[in-house]
Amino acid sequence: MTIQLSYFLDNVDNFPQSELTFATLFSQKTKQMRIPQCRVQIRILTVFVFTTLCFLLGAPVDANAQDGKALFSANCASCHHPLKDGTGPALKGVDGRVPNQEWLYKWIKNSAAVIASGDKYAVNLYNEWNKTAMTAFPNLKNEEIDAIIAYVNSVEPKVASGGGGGDVADKSAGGGGDTWLYALLTIVLLLAAIILSQINKMLGKNANDKLGLPTKESIPFYRNKVYIALAAILCFIGIGVYLSKGGVNMGRQQGYMPEQPIYYSHKVHAGINKINCQYCHSAAEKSRHAMVPSTNVCMNCHKQINEYTGAEEHPLYTAEGKEVNGTAEIQKLYEYAGWNAEKKDYNRDAEGNILAKAIPWVKIHNLPDHVYFNHSVHVVSGKVACQQCHGNIEEMDEVKQSEELSMGWCINCHRETNVQFADNHYYSIFEKYHQEIKEGKRENVKVSDIGGLECQKCHY
Amino acid sequence: MSTKKYWRGIEEINPSEEYLAKVNKEFEESSDVPFADVESIENAPTTRRDFLKYLGFTTVAATLAASCEMPVRNALPYAIKPGDVTPGVPLHYASTFVDAGTAIPALVKVRDGRPIKIEGNTDSKLWEGTTDARMQASVLNLYDAARLQHPLIDGAKASWKKVDDKVKAGLSGNIYLVSSTVNSPSGNDIINKFVAATGAKHVQYDAVSYHGALEANKNSFGKRALPMYRFDAAKTIVSIGADFLGTWGSPSLNTKQYSKGRKVSKANPNMSKHIQFEGAMSLSGMNSDDRVVCRPSEYGAVASALLSALDGGSVNLGSDYLNKAIQAAANSLQAGSGLVVCGSNDVNIQTVVNAINSKIGAFGTTISTANTNNTKLGNDSDMMAFIEALNSGGVDTVIFHDCNPVYEHPMGEKIAVKLKSTKLTVSLNDRKDETAALCKVVAPTHHFLESWGDAESFSGYVSFIQPTISNLFNTRQWQESIMTWAGAEGTWYDYYQNYWQGKAGGQKAFDEAMQLGLWEAETMTMSGGASASAEAAVAAIAAMPKAGADAVELVLYEKVGLGHGGPWSNNPWLQEMPDPISKCTWDNYAIMSQTLAKKFGAEWTDLNEVEREKQVVSIQTKNGTIEMPVLVIPGMHDKVVGVALGYGRGEGVGMAANNGEVVTGVKVSQLAKATTTGISYHMMATIKGAGKTYPLAVTQTHHSYQERPILHEYTLAEFQKNPSHLADKREHELGHYTAANGVNHHGGHAEQNGNHAPAAEHDAHGVGKEHGHDHDDHGQTGGHGHAKKKHSDGADYTEDEDWQEAYRDNGTLYHMEEHPNPGLKWGMSIDLSTCTGCSACTIACQAENNVSVVGKERVLKVHDMHWIRIDRYFSGDVDDATSIQTVFQPMLCQHCDNAPCENVCPVNASNHSSEGINQMAYNRCIGTRYCANNCPYKVRRFNWRDFNGADSFVHNLYEDGRRDSINNNVTRMVLNPDVTVRSRGVMEKCSFCVQRLQGAKRDARKEGRVLKDGEAQTACQTACATGAITFGNVNDKTSEIYKVRHQEQKERVFYTLEEIHTLPNINYLSKIRNTDHVEGRADEHGHEEAEHGHDEKEHKTEKTHA
């Protein structure tokens, strides 16, 4: 197959001939989709083949870390980062640094008391961090502290090869690691099973020999018709699942998180600084497009805000794990906006027009051309929150597509969502439904009841 | 069912085998289906195994290659967003559509900076939002890639500065500014400044001359202009050769006014009477109540005779038929509120017509000389003087503005020769047309959608032009060029703003005027008082040479779509619009009657109507000989041949007009006779067969109903006598479906229904008397069990409940899927009486819905894509031109509630919405075309190719290069972003402009209010100048559509092919003709037996076909 492919692709200029394998083909995609979809697909296969073994092992892995993460976020995150020094030191490996575990419990529950006790390590630490006092957490139990420590120790720096970023990247990286673990375990167990069965066979043969009973001649497993049939069926199902999954997902980009021309953090703007979504996406209630704001909207604030001062509380990282200099990103905005930060004025041409360029943002949420989607009607009359379709955007530094934006996903919402039936006078023409509500035959009106599932609501 | 025999072409009168074979196929497809040619497959060198290998490999390879790349899409915001622009929300600008002198107030829809659709400006008191096909198509001209993209000097690209230097240096000696009619106040102002500064002479002429009428009017009432005709106020309209609904005067305004006098209802059973005297078939003739056939050379005699008849004198034209017709016209005119118009360009004939109008008191009642029509002001004498000067070397510099005399003037060739030797020639035209190609300097002007300007097409009614997009190319408005050359400083906009600020009184008033787009007189002045003496004119007419009895006359006419040519020749929408008269696309031809055509051989049989190849004739006149394919049009005078202007264009006009390799069509303007007293467009001709053929893409045989009766027509007298005749007839035929089929309770009718013969059985009783609502009568004679009327859900019908409900529930053999309409139910009504067939709706639909242009080759294969077509039905004797009557029926998806297309779709791509729309999900469609085959109305269109993206692969354009001018990134800017662009392999059809309905609903919902009637309008509805189309929510009992269907017009309502129980959501209103007889119908009063007989025959035919 590879040979045939290379023959075909020889004629396609885009593909360097020497690297023609399935992997390179898929990596064409990964270049743009920083989500390693090929790996997801391979994983599906791997996982499928070894399902029976894997799911037994899957559940208990970092249960502690999971709890610890919540505790860490609630109690520690405002001053500490697992990997970076913040208000307080980076916490990864803290249990190895401190004198002992007991010391750590005491320190966390009441650091001031430890310092006051004159503990050398504690005093040094206190001085090293500019005598910043750490909040006392007397209510934390030792097990909870263990969980937090387990979590911070589990956090790995984001690395370039990991692809992806944010939550999905974390998951996929973790998932990938697990897969190899599962595979190893499976191989070991399989070997064990084979050895055991061989032993069993041998023992059986010996027993038979002793008893003088004839032993059926053993057929090697690769010639055993049952195995062959089983393997064939498994292969068939596996490839079928792989192909149909691939087919269905063709054109879908869930998890898509492209690199943008400017590292714009929604978390900093919408999350930390709590800027209303529609301050920038102001067309969301007027138009089918929510509208990417023009650079002059950015400049409303950024004329004053010319540096990123939050690097300590919230350092910015790219999906590849590189740290981002927020101030430099603001400079990039100035480039596009034609803003001269020194003169505090725009660069203008002879006629006084501002020399601004549009920022070529990469569009993340793409619908096929044959789909008509209108933001305004969802936002205004549907009263749908932005997050319902775009995920927790205020938590994302780099935005990724959080939902699959498939037709099934749309339809499902139309089936489940109640329209604002009583409040919106538009619906007064649906006399039948009003009557049914009055008579108690009907509790609510779903979008699907007023034609929300019909083709030409979205396709025309 | 109407008893009248209607036919769309001669081939339908006595259908031949070939014809039936042709129309039985929905699409002509043999050449398109792969592997249709079995023999070549069998002999192919590639074996089946190889083929499968390649197929498998390519499929897998393509799948893998395709799935590996997702394109990166950018979202480019504005750098600095203008305050009033929201991406995705259209803005509407008031502007004006201009086409030479014609100007119609417009509302331009601008979506994300691109004008994509033009509507009429409903704020205008005069125009009331009227549009026509050319106005609808004008937005495509903006994106015409054939427009000049920069100025030219001696054919080479030049800068504006060089152009200005060159022109300024050359402005000396005898300077002429030649233009079409200029009625722009500011434009005239700048021309006057230019004339004053340079001593130039300004010559105006019209591509199609109105010189005769203008001169006559100057003599009669002292104004050299057409008066304003009030077709709405006229009770009798007599037109002598003037196609006032199609091309003459201001056709769209005429149509608007005309239609007001043609709306008939039970409450108001009156309408104007329209008598048309003409030789060639015209749109007005087709809409007339009585059409009188005479030669163009007889127009003068007809006018004189009419004047004489009004005087009480005798009428003797040597033809009883004409004498009678003139007497009848005179009688009708004498009844008051008459109006006579004449299309002749002869000053004497027009003088007589003025005398007639004066006699019948038309001036001041149906004609106003106060608000003159300034759309045609050209002066043929001036133009001839200019040509004379040019010939004698008396012209040093000539500037052409908005005119193309080399192409459109009869003396064009002479002008062309002399232009080469003239010192400085300048063209301001937007493309390198026939004149511009010969000019040393071309300074291309903006399209009107990029311009600032104004137009006073009727005195006192100014409308403003404001740009809706900044200029696409490096062009400059002609006014700015003229003012620069006159030596003025500044920009045209400043000048224009100053001009109107001065008149309006300040910036604020100026802004308001621009916003409204109008500056109109408060009230229309109806003044007249002309007393024209016509004695000399009558004498002059009498002295005109008479045509010999056998001599054939050639008439040069304008087509409704292309007009005289201009930029319209290169408009693919208009080129592909089936001409209302001939139903032909893309080409020019000679129209003549069957009798005349047969003289050139036996080839002109009904078969020739089916064959694409048409015989070519050579037409010889004094001024030259042309060859034209023949198209037989019933109703043509036997001695008259018509040929259209607007074809045979030069290379620089564009691909659709001329694809650069083949000159399509022949230029015919040189055949016209130019004299200093006016250009004459009809002349004697000798016609011979040329012994060859030429293919014409005619759509008249496409989408055939195969003789199923589909129309209802009444004379006004019949309607007045019994307005309910149609309603009664429908009830009589269908009202007995009081119980579900198979429930045998009405006298054995169930079996009959199964046998397709309910009407025949039904007619066996109760005919020959007024049927009324006399159910008991039926019950006794036919055993219709009206006592057992029941809804399908078991509820009893009450006696007076609508029989239509009963038919709806029970009239089908099959289980009908219920489509509840809890909220809205859209419905449309089309009035066949007011529809004039002008085809504005066809183009509006095309613009709104991204309907593809398919090209001539595809039209020949029945692959035309128009979502709304205008079916043209003739009736009468094909060999007797005087008997021909025409009805137009716009046909679009009927949005059947029991739709035959829906239940045959294997993938449910066609299905029904809860709002009564038959919806089409394009990307679900797999292209089986079952739906098209099962549609009784033949309204579904299949995309045989990727018509809008044909250029996505190089060299992938079509065999027909003319349509390809639409396949480029500039022209594609015209596409409506709210409507999917369909691609190959997908079925499509009218969607009721669902994007507009959704938009209106969305707005209402966002504002939390009920959708108002009239908020959601379809494109065809807004384009219709006659208001023939009503659209709205039928569930809303206060809506227009409900009122039309159930109150005001309920007597005239019918549904096409109602008896097959498709339950359309579009109804039609019967055609009412203000005449004594309806052609082809046996006298129906008291003779319903004839109807009965016909019906039975009809059923027999149907069975045979089945």
Coordinates of C-alpha atoms in Angstrom, one line a residue, chain A residues 1 4-5 7-9 14-15 22 25-26 28-29 32-33 250-253 256 282-283 285-289 291-296 354 356-364 366 369-372 374 376-377 380-381 407 424-433 449-451 454-460, chain B residues 57-58 60-81 85-89 111-112 820 822-824 908-909 911-915 917-924 977-980 989-991 994-996 998-1002 1004-1011 1033:
Chain A
M1 CA 0.0 0.0 0.0
Q4 CA 1.2 2.4 -4.3
L5 CA 0.6 5.5 -2.3
Y7 CA 3.5 6.2 -6.6
F8 CA 0.4 8.2 -6.5
L9 CA 1.8 10.9 -4.4
N14 CA 3.1 18.9 -1.9
F15 CA 4.5 15.7 -0.7
F22 CA 0.9 6.8 6.6
L25 CA 0.3 11.6 5.5
F26 CA -1.3 12.2 8.9
Q28 CA 0.2 16.8 7.1
K29 CA -2.9 17.2 9.2
Q32 CA -2.4 22.5 11.1
M33 CA -4.4 20.7 13.7
M250 CA -13.8 14.4 8.3
G251 CA -14.0 18.2 8.3
R252 CA -14.7 18.3 12.0
Q253 CA -12.2 20.0 14.2
Y256 CA -8.6 22.5 17.0
S282 CA -20.4 43.1 19.5
A283 CA -22.2 41.7 16.5
E285 CA -26.6 40.0 19.0
K286 CA -27.1 41.7 15.7
S287 CA -25.6 39.5 13.0
R288 CA -25.0 36.0 11.9
H289 CA -21.4 36.6 12.7
M291 CA -17.5 39.3 14.6
V292 CA -13.9 39.3 15.3
P293 CA -13.2 42.8 16.7
S294 CA -11.4 45.2 14.6
T295 CA -8.0 46.5 15.9
N296 CA -9.4 49.8 16.9
I354 CA -4.6 55.5 10.1
A356 CA -3.7 49.9 10.3
K357 CA -3.7 46.4 9.0
A358 CA -6.2 43.7 9.7
I359 CA -4.9 41.0 11.9
P360 CA -5.1 37.6 10.1
W361 CA -6.7 35.6 12.9
V362 CA -7.1 32.0 12.2
K363 CA -10.7 31.0 12.2
I364 CA -11.3 28.2 14.7
N366 CA -15.7 26.6 11.0
D369 CA -20.7 26.5 3.6
H370 CA -24.1 24.8 3.4
V371 CA -24.9 25.6 7.0
Y372 CA -26.5 28.8 7.9
N374 CA -26.9 33.0 13.1
S376 CA -27.9 36.9 17.0
V377 CA -31.0 34.7 17.2
V380 CA -30.9 37.4 21.8
S381 CA -34.0 35.3 21.5
M407 CA -25.2 18.4 13.0
N424 CA -41.5 36.3 23.7
H425 CA -44.5 37.7 22.0
Y426 CA -43.4 36.3 18.7
Y427 CA -44.6 32.9 19.8
S428 CA -48.1 34.1 20.4
I429 CA -49.1 32.8 17.0
F430 CA -48.6 29.3 18.1
E431 CA -52.1 29.2 19.6
K432 CA -52.3 25.5 19.8
Y433 CA -49.3 25.2 22.1
D449 CA -41.7 21.8 18.3
I450 CA -41.5 25.0 16.3
G451 CA -39.7 23.5 13.4
E454 CA -36.4 21.1 9.8
C455 CA -33.8 21.1 7.0
Q456 CA -34.4 24.7 5.9
K457 CA -33.9 26.2 9.3
C458 CA -30.2 25.9 8.7
H459 CA -29.7 24.7 5.1
Y460 CA -30.7 27.1 2.4
Chain B
F57 CA -6.7 2.9 -6.2
T58 CA -7.9 6.4 -7.0
V60 CA -8.5 5.1 -1.7
A61 CA -5.8 7.6 -2.7
A62 CA -8.2 10.4 -3.0
T63 CA -9.8 9.6 0.3
L64 CA -6.5 9.6 2.1
A65 CA -5.2 12.7 0.4
A66 CA -8.5 14.5 1.0
S67 CA -8.8 13.6 4.6
C68 CA -5.3 14.6 5.6
E69 CA -5.6 18.3 5.0
M70 CA -7.9 20.8 6.6
P71 CA -7.5 24.2 5.1
V72 CA -6.6 27.0 7.4
R73 CA -9.2 29.7 7.2
N74 CA -8.6 33.2 8.3
A75 CA -11.1 35.5 9.9
L76 CA -10.0 39.0 8.8
P77 CA -11.7 41.7 10.8
Y78 CA -11.8 45.3 9.7
A79 CA -8.6 47.1 10.7
I80 CA -10.8 50.1 11.6
K81 CA -14.5 49.3 11.4
V85 CA -21.3 48.4 9.3
T86 CA -21.9 45.1 11.0
P87 CA -20.5 42.2 9.1
G88 CA -23.3 39.9 8.0
V89 CA -26.0 42.5 8.3
R111 CA -23.8 43.0 2.1
D112 CA -20.4 43.4 3.6
P820 CA -49.5 20.4 10.9
P822 CA -48.8 25.3 14.3
G823 CA -47.4 28.7 13.6
L824 CA -47.0 30.0 10.1
N908 CA -35.4 12.4 2.3
A909 CA -33.6 15.4 0.9
N911 CA -39.3 17.1 2.6
H912 CA -42.0 19.3 4.1
S913 CA -41.6 22.0 6.8
S914 CA -44.1 22.9 9.4
E915 CA -44.5 26.2 7.6
I917 CA -42.5 24.9 2.5
N918 CA -41.3 22.0 0.4
Q919 CA -37.7 22.1 1.5
M920 CA -34.7 20.9 -0.4
A921 CA -31.6 19.9 1.6
Y922 CA -28.9 20.3 -1.0
N923 CA -26.1 18.4 0.8
R924 CA -28.4 15.5 1.5
P977 CA -23.8 34.9 0.9
D978 CA -27.0 33.9 2.7
V979 CA -27.8 31.3 0.1
T980 CA -25.8 28.1 -0.6
K989 CA -35.8 24.6 -6.9
C990 CA -37.7 27.6 -5.5
S991 CA -37.3 27.8 -1.8
V994 CA -36.5 30.9 2.7
Q995 CA -33.5 33.1 3.7
R996 CA -35.7 36.1 3.6
Q998 CA -36.0 33.2 8.1
G999 CA -34.5 36.7 8.3
A1000 CA -37.9 38.3 8.9
K1001 CA -38.8 35.8 11.5
R1002 CA -35.5 36.3 13.2
A1004 CA -39.4 39.7 14.8
R1005 CA -38.3 37.1 17.3
K1006 CA -35.4 39.1 18.5
E1007 CA -37.7 42.1 19.1
G1008 CA -40.2 39.8 20.8
R1009 CA -43.1 40.7 18.5
V1010 CA -45.4 39.0 16.1
L1011 CA -44.3 38.8 12.5
N1033 CA -48.8 33.8 6.2

